[in-house]
mmCIF file of N, CA and C in Angstrom:
data_model
loop_
_atom_site.group_PDB
_atom_site.id
_atom_site.type_symbol
_atom_site.label_atom_id
_atom_site.label_comp_id
_atom_site.label_asym_id
_atom_site.label_seq_id
_atom_site.Cartn_x
_atom_site.Cartn_y
_atom_site.Cartn_z
ATOM 1 N N MET A 1 86.410 119.237 108.417
ATOM 2 C CA MET A 1 87.181 120.098 109.277
ATOM 3 C C MET A 1 88.666 119.891 108.998
ATOM 4 N N HIS A 2 89.415 120.947 109.199
ATOM 5 C CA HIS A 2 90.865 120.862 109.020
ATOM 6 C C HIS A 2 91.500 120.397 110.317
ATOM 7 N N LEU A 3 92.503 119.552 110.211
ATOM 8 C CA LEU A 3 93.199 119.011 111.372
ATOM 9 C C LEU A 3 94.477 119.795 111.643
ATOM 10 N N LYS A 4 94.885 119.841 112.897
ATOM 11 C CA LYS A 4 96.104 120.526 113.296
ATOM 12 C C LYS A 4 97.313 119.652 112.971
ATOM 13 N N MET A 5 98.252 120.189 112.183
ATOM 14 C CA MET A 5 99.449 119.430 111.827
ATOM 15 C C MET A 5 100.412 119.410 113.015
ATOM 16 N N LEU A 6 100.919 118.209 113.316
ATOM 17 C CA LEU A 6 101.881 118.033 114.394
ATOM 18 C C LEU A 6 103.305 117.902 113.865
ATOM 19 N N ASP A 7 103.460 117.244 112.708
ATOM 20 C CA ASP A 7 104.798 117.004 112.161
ATOM 21 C C ASP A 7 104.690 116.735 110.665
ATOM 22 N N SER A 8 105.713 117.106 109.933
ATOM 23 C CA SER A 8 105.770 116.873 108.491
ATOM 24 C C SER A 8 107.205 116.548 108.113
ATOM 25 N N SER A 9 107.382 115.527 107.272
ATOM 26 C CA SER A 9 108.722 115.179 106.821
ATOM 27 C C SER A 9 108.657 114.563 105.437
ATOM 28 N N SER A 10 109.777 114.606 104.761
ATOM 29 C CA SER A 10 109.902 113.912 103.482
ATOM 30 C C SER A 10 111.319 113.374 103.407
ATOM 31 N N SER A 11 111.439 112.241 102.744
ATOM 32 C CA SER A 11 112.756 111.637 102.594
ATOM 33 C C SER A 11 112.906 111.142 101.163
ATOM 34 N N PRO A 12 114.103 111.215 100.633
ATOM 35 C CA PRO A 12 114.311 110.749 99.262
ATOM 36 C C PRO A 12 114.118 109.236 99.169
ATOM 37 N N SER A 13 113.586 108.802 98.031
ATOM 38 C CA SER A 13 113.418 107.362 97.816
ATOM 39 C C SER A 13 114.743 106.748 97.406
ATOM 40 N N ALA A 14 114.762 105.441 97.364
ATOM 41 C CA ALA A 14 115.995 104.720 97.017
ATOM 42 C C ALA A 14 116.213 104.610 95.515
ATOM 43 N N GLY A 15 115.391 105.283 94.712
ATOM 44 C CA GLY A 15 115.586 105.256 93.268
ATOM 45 C C GLY A 15 114.883 104.111 92.573
ATOM 46 N N TYR A 16 113.874 103.520 93.216
ATOM 47 C CA TYR A 16 113.115 102.441 92.586
ATOM 48 C C TYR A 16 112.177 103.017 91.533
ATOM 49 N N GLY A 17 111.611 102.173 90.678
ATOM 50 C CA GLY A 17 110.665 102.623 89.670
ATOM 51 C C GLY A 17 111.370 103.313 88.520
ATOM 52 N N ALA A 18 110.722 104.355 88.005
ATOM 53 C CA ALA A 18 111.252 105.052 86.840
ATOM 54 C C ALA A 18 112.282 106.118 87.211
ATOM 55 N N GLY A 19 112.567 106.274 88.480
ATOM 56 C CA GLY A 19 113.539 107.282 88.905
ATOM 57 C C GLY A 19 113.373 107.584 90.380
ATOM 58 N N SER A 20 114.058 108.602 90.818
ATOM 59 C CA SER A 20 113.982 108.943 92.232
ATOM 60 C C SER A 20 112.772 109.828 92.500
ATOM 61 N N GLY A 21 112.372 109.878 93.741
ATOM 62 C CA GLY A 21 111.250 110.685 94.184
ATOM 63 C C GLY A 21 111.390 110.891 95.676
ATOM 64 N N GLU A 22 110.269 111.031 96.351
ATOM 65 C CA GLU A 22 110.324 111.201 97.791
ATOM 66 C C GLU A 22 109.142 110.521 98.467
ATOM 67 N N ILE A 23 109.302 110.267 99.739
ATOM 68 C CA ILE A 23 108.241 109.714 100.568
ATOM 69 C C ILE A 23 107.836 110.809 101.545
ATOM 70 N N ILE A 24 106.575 111.180 101.514
ATOM 71 C CA ILE A 24 106.043 112.266 102.335
ATOM 72 C C ILE A 24 105.264 111.666 103.492
ATOM 73 N N ARG A 25 105.476 112.188 104.712
ATOM 74 C CA ARG A 25 104.759 111.733 105.909
ATOM 75 C C ARG A 25 104.317 112.949 106.696
ATOM 76 N N GLU A 26 103.023 113.000 107.019
ATOM 77 C CA GLU A 26 102.470 114.099 107.800
ATOM 78 C C GLU A 26 101.656 113.523 108.953
ATOM 79 N N GLU A 27 101.842 114.072 110.145
ATOM 80 C CA GLU A 27 101.074 113.661 111.320
ATOM 81 C C GLU A 27 100.176 114.809 111.745
ATOM 82 N N TYR A 28 98.917 114.487 112.038
ATOM 83 C CA TYR A 28 97.927 115.464 112.470
ATOM 84 C C TYR A 28 97.316 115.015 113.792
ATOM 85 N N GLU A 29 96.805 115.969 114.533
ATOM 86 C CA GLU A 29 96.061 115.647 115.744
ATOM 87 C C GLU A 29 94.657 115.225 115.322
ATOM 88 N N CYS A 30 94.133 114.135 115.910
ATOM 89 C CA CYS A 30 92.781 113.696 115.552
ATOM 90 C C CYS A 30 91.761 114.699 116.121
ATOM 91 N N PRO A 31 90.512 114.675 115.667
ATOM 92 C CA PRO A 31 89.528 115.662 116.098
ATOM 93 C C PRO A 31 89.305 115.742 117.616
ATOM 94 N N CYS A 32 89.393 114.619 118.329
ATOM 95 C CA CYS A 32 89.164 114.665 119.778
ATOM 96 C C CYS A 32 90.431 115.030 120.545
ATOM 97 N N GLY A 33 91.588 115.008 119.883
ATOM 98 C CA GLY A 33 92.838 115.373 120.523
ATOM 99 C C GLY A 33 93.528 114.254 121.277
ATOM 100 N N GLU A 34 92.964 113.048 121.245
ATOM 101 C CA GLU A 34 93.529 111.924 121.992
ATOM 102 C C GLU A 34 94.457 111.029 121.165
ATOM 103 N N GLY A 35 94.482 111.202 119.849
ATOM 104 C CA GLY A 35 95.280 110.327 118.986
ATOM 105 C C GLY A 35 95.874 111.092 117.826
ATOM 106 N N LYS A 36 96.335 110.345 116.828
ATOM 107 C CA LYS A 36 96.977 110.939 115.657
ATOM 108 C C LYS A 36 96.364 110.401 114.369
ATOM 109 N N VAL A 37 96.450 111.215 113.337
ATOM 110 C CA VAL A 37 96.092 110.820 111.984
ATOM 111 C C VAL A 37 97.372 110.951 111.162
ATOM 112 N N VAL A 38 97.750 109.887 110.452
ATOM 113 C CA VAL A 38 98.999 109.883 109.694
ATOM 114 C C VAL A 38 98.693 109.747 108.204
ATOM 115 N N TYR A 39 99.235 110.674 107.423
ATOM 116 C CA TYR A 39 99.128 110.661 105.964
ATOM 117 C C TYR A 39 100.507 110.322 105.413
ATOM 118 N N GLU A 40 100.575 109.341 104.525
ATOM 119 C CA GLU A 40 101.833 108.971 103.883
ATOM 120 C C GLU A 40 101.622 108.897 102.376
ATOM 121 N N LYS A 41 102.591 109.425 101.635
ATOM 122 C CA LYS A 41 102.509 109.395 100.178
ATOM 123 C C LYS A 41 103.857 108.982 99.618
ATOM 124 N N ASP A 42 103.843 107.947 98.790
ATOM 125 C CA ASP A 42 105.031 107.526 98.043
ATOM 126 C C ASP A 42 104.987 108.267 96.713
ATOM 127 N N ASP A 43 105.705 109.353 96.625
ATOM 128 C CA ASP A 43 105.722 110.171 95.409
ATOM 129 C C ASP A 43 106.933 109.777 94.572
ATOM 130 N N ILE A 44 106.883 108.542 94.061
ATOM 131 C CA ILE A 44 107.974 107.956 93.304
ATOM 132 C C ILE A 44 107.435 107.559 91.937
ATOM 133 N N PRO A 45 108.045 107.985 90.848
ATOM 134 C CA PRO A 45 107.548 107.612 89.528
ATOM 135 C C PRO A 45 107.347 106.097 89.409
ATOM 136 N N GLY A 46 106.163 105.704 88.991
ATOM 137 C CA GLY A 46 105.837 104.294 88.839
ATOM 138 C C GLY A 46 105.287 103.645 90.098
ATOM 139 N N PHE A 47 105.360 104.343 91.244
ATOM 140 C CA PHE A 47 104.884 103.779 92.501
ATOM 141 C C PHE A 47 104.053 104.770 93.297
ATOM 142 N N LYS A 48 103.372 105.701 92.662
ATOM 143 C CA LYS A 48 102.599 106.710 93.387
ATOM 144 C C LYS A 48 101.462 106.047 94.157
ATOM 145 N N ASP A 49 101.462 106.258 95.462
ATOM 146 C CA ASP A 49 100.441 105.688 96.333
ATOM 147 C C ASP A 49 100.346 106.571 97.567
ATOM 148 N N SER A 50 99.171 106.592 98.199
ATOM 149 C CA SER A 50 99.029 107.336 99.446
ATOM 150 C C SER A 50 98.063 106.599 100.360
ATOM 151 N N SER A 51 98.204 106.873 101.658
ATOM 152 C CA SER A 51 97.301 106.280 102.647
ATOM 153 C C SER A 51 97.131 107.241 103.809
ATOM 154 N N THR A 52 95.985 107.150 104.456
ATOM 155 C CA THR A 52 95.699 107.943 105.647
ATOM 156 C C THR A 52 95.182 106.988 106.709
ATOM 157 N N SER A 53 95.787 107.016 107.893
ATOM 158 C CA SER A 53 95.406 106.127 108.986
ATOM 159 C C SER A 53 95.139 106.937 110.241
ATOM 160 N N CYS A 54 94.082 106.574 110.962
ATOM 161 C CA CYS A 54 93.754 107.220 112.227
ATOM 162 C C CYS A 54 94.081 106.254 113.358
ATOM 163 N N TYR A 55 94.848 106.737 114.325
ATOM 164 C CA TYR A 55 95.226 105.933 115.484
ATOM 165 C C TYR A 55 94.513 106.451 116.727
ATOM 166 N N CYS A 56 93.182 106.427 116.659
ATOM 167 C CA CYS A 56 92.326 106.838 117.769
ATOM 168 C C CYS A 56 91.028 106.042 117.666
ATOM 169 N N PRO A 57 90.733 105.188 118.635
ATOM 170 C CA PRO A 57 89.518 104.373 118.548
ATOM 171 C C PRO A 57 88.233 105.200 118.536
ATOM 172 N N ASN A 58 88.233 106.361 119.177
ATOM 173 C CA ASN A 58 87.025 107.205 119.193
ATOM 174 C C ASN A 58 86.748 107.825 117.828
ATOM 175 N N CYS A 59 87.775 108.334 117.186
ATOM 176 C CA CYS A 59 87.587 109.058 115.923
ATOM 177 C C CYS A 59 87.512 108.148 114.699
ATOM 178 N N THR A 60 88.113 106.964 114.774
ATOM 179 C CA THR A 60 88.111 106.050 113.628
ATOM 180 C C THR A 60 86.696 105.724 113.183
ATOM 181 N N SER A 61 85.788 105.535 114.132
ATOM 182 C CA SER A 61 84.416 105.160 113.789
ATOM 183 C C SER A 61 83.521 106.362 113.492
ATOM 184 N N LYS A 62 83.992 107.574 113.740
ATOM 185 C CA LYS A 62 83.164 108.771 113.565
ATOM 186 C C LYS A 62 83.497 109.593 112.324
ATOM 187 N N TYR A 63 84.717 109.409 111.758
ATOM 188 C CA TYR A 63 85.180 110.283 110.677
ATOM 189 C C TYR A 63 85.808 109.497 109.527
ATOM 190 N N ASN A 64 85.735 110.087 108.349
ATOM 191 C CA ASN A 64 86.538 109.664 107.204
ATOM 192 C C ASN A 64 87.656 110.692 107.079
ATOM 193 N N PHE A 65 88.879 110.221 106.869
ATOM 194 C CA PHE A 65 90.037 111.098 106.845
ATOM 195 C C PHE A 65 90.682 111.148 105.478
ATOM 196 N N SER A 66 91.218 112.306 105.147
ATOM 197 C CA SER A 66 92.085 112.457 103.983
ATOM 198 C C SER A 66 93.201 113.404 104.417
ATOM 199 N N ARG A 67 94.019 113.831 103.521
ATOM 200 C CA ARG A 67 95.195 114.635 103.874
ATOM 201 C C ARG A 67 94.797 115.903 104.616
ATOM 202 N N GLY A 68 94.966 115.901 105.938
ATOM 203 C CA GLY A 68 94.731 117.081 106.759
ATOM 204 C C GLY A 68 93.286 117.446 107.023
ATOM 205 N N THR A 69 92.353 116.567 106.641
ATOM 206 C CA THR A 69 90.937 116.864 106.881
ATOM 207 C C THR A 69 90.208 115.649 107.436
ATOM 208 N N ALA A 70 89.099 115.936 108.117
ATOM 209 C CA ALA A 70 88.213 114.894 108.627
ATOM 210 C C ALA A 70 86.777 115.294 108.298
ATOM 211 N N VAL A 71 85.991 114.309 107.838
ATOM 212 C CA VAL A 71 84.592 114.531 107.519
ATOM 213 C C VAL A 71 83.774 113.544 108.336
ATOM 214 N N GLU A 72 82.795 114.071 109.071
ATOM 215 C CA GLU A 72 81.956 113.207 109.914
ATOM 216 C C GLU A 72 81.170 112.224 109.052
ATOM 217 N N ILE A 73 81.115 110.989 109.504
ATOM 218 C CA ILE A 73 80.407 109.926 108.762
ATOM 219 C C ILE A 73 78.913 110.097 108.942
#
Protein backbone atom coordinates (compact mmCIF):
# COMPACT_ATOMS: atom_id res chain seq x y z
CA MET A 1 0.00 0.00 0.00
CA HIS A 2 1.09 3.56 -0.62
CA LEU A 3 1.56 5.79 2.42
CA LYS A 4 0.40 9.39 2.75
CA MET A 5 3.35 11.80 2.62
CA LEU A 6 3.43 14.31 5.48
CA ASP A 7 6.69 16.15 4.76
CA SER A 8 9.62 16.08 2.34
CA SER A 9 12.94 17.91 2.50
CA SER A 10 16.44 17.79 1.13
CA SER A 11 19.56 19.56 2.24
CA PRO A 12 22.96 19.90 0.62
CA SER A 13 25.74 17.75 2.03
CA ALA A 14 28.93 19.18 3.45
CA GLY A 15 30.97 18.01 0.46
CA TYR A 16 32.27 14.75 1.94
CA GLY A 17 33.20 11.80 -0.29
CA ALA A 18 33.79 12.31 -3.98
CA GLY A 19 31.85 15.58 -4.09
CA SER A 20 28.72 17.31 -2.97
CA GLY A 21 25.27 15.77 -2.95
CA GLU A 22 22.16 15.97 -0.85
CA ILE A 23 20.43 14.33 2.08
CA ILE A 24 16.79 13.47 1.40
CA ARG A 25 14.23 13.03 4.22
CA GLU A 26 10.59 12.07 3.76
CA GLU A 27 7.96 11.54 6.47
CA TYR A 28 4.85 9.44 5.88
CA GLU A 29 1.82 8.59 7.96
CA CYS A 30 1.94 4.96 9.13
CA PRO A 31 -0.90 2.64 7.99
CA CYS A 32 -2.89 2.96 11.25
CA GLY A 33 -2.45 6.75 11.37
CA GLU A 34 -1.00 6.78 14.89
CA GLY A 35 2.71 7.19 14.01
CA LYS A 36 5.21 8.08 11.32
CA VAL A 37 7.43 6.30 8.83
CA VAL A 38 10.67 8.14 8.00
CA TYR A 39 12.74 7.54 4.86
CA GLU A 40 16.24 9.03 4.72
CA LYS A 41 18.73 8.84 1.87
CA ASP A 42 22.31 10.10 1.81
CA ASP A 43 22.67 10.82 -1.90
CA ILE A 44 26.35 11.74 -1.70
CA PRO A 45 28.95 10.29 -4.08
CA GLY A 46 30.87 7.59 -2.22
CA PHE A 47 28.36 7.50 0.66
CA LYS A 48 25.04 6.44 -0.90
CA ASP A 49 22.89 4.90 1.81
CA SER A 50 19.21 4.85 2.74
CA SER A 51 17.06 3.76 5.66
CA THR A 52 13.38 3.51 6.50
CA SER A 53 12.16 3.58 10.11
CA CYS A 54 8.66 3.18 11.52
CA TYR A 55 7.83 5.00 14.75
CA CYS A 56 4.62 3.16 15.59
CA PRO A 57 4.59 0.06 17.82
CA ASN A 58 1.42 -1.28 16.15
CA CYS A 59 2.66 -1.07 12.57
CA THR A 60 6.32 -2.02 13.16
CA SER A 61 5.37 -5.64 13.80
CA LYS A 62 2.76 -5.84 11.01
CA TYR A 63 4.51 -4.28 7.98
CA ASN A 64 7.76 -4.08 6.06
CA PHE A 65 8.42 -0.53 4.88
CA SER A 66 10.27 1.03 1.98
CA ARG A 67 10.14 4.49 0.43
CA GLY A 68 6.47 5.49 0.66
CA THR A 69 5.09 1.95 0.78
CA ALA A 70 4.13 -0.68 3.33
CA VAL A 71 3.73 -4.42 2.71
CA GLU A 72 1.95 -6.62 5.24
CA ILE A 73 4.22 -9.28 6.76
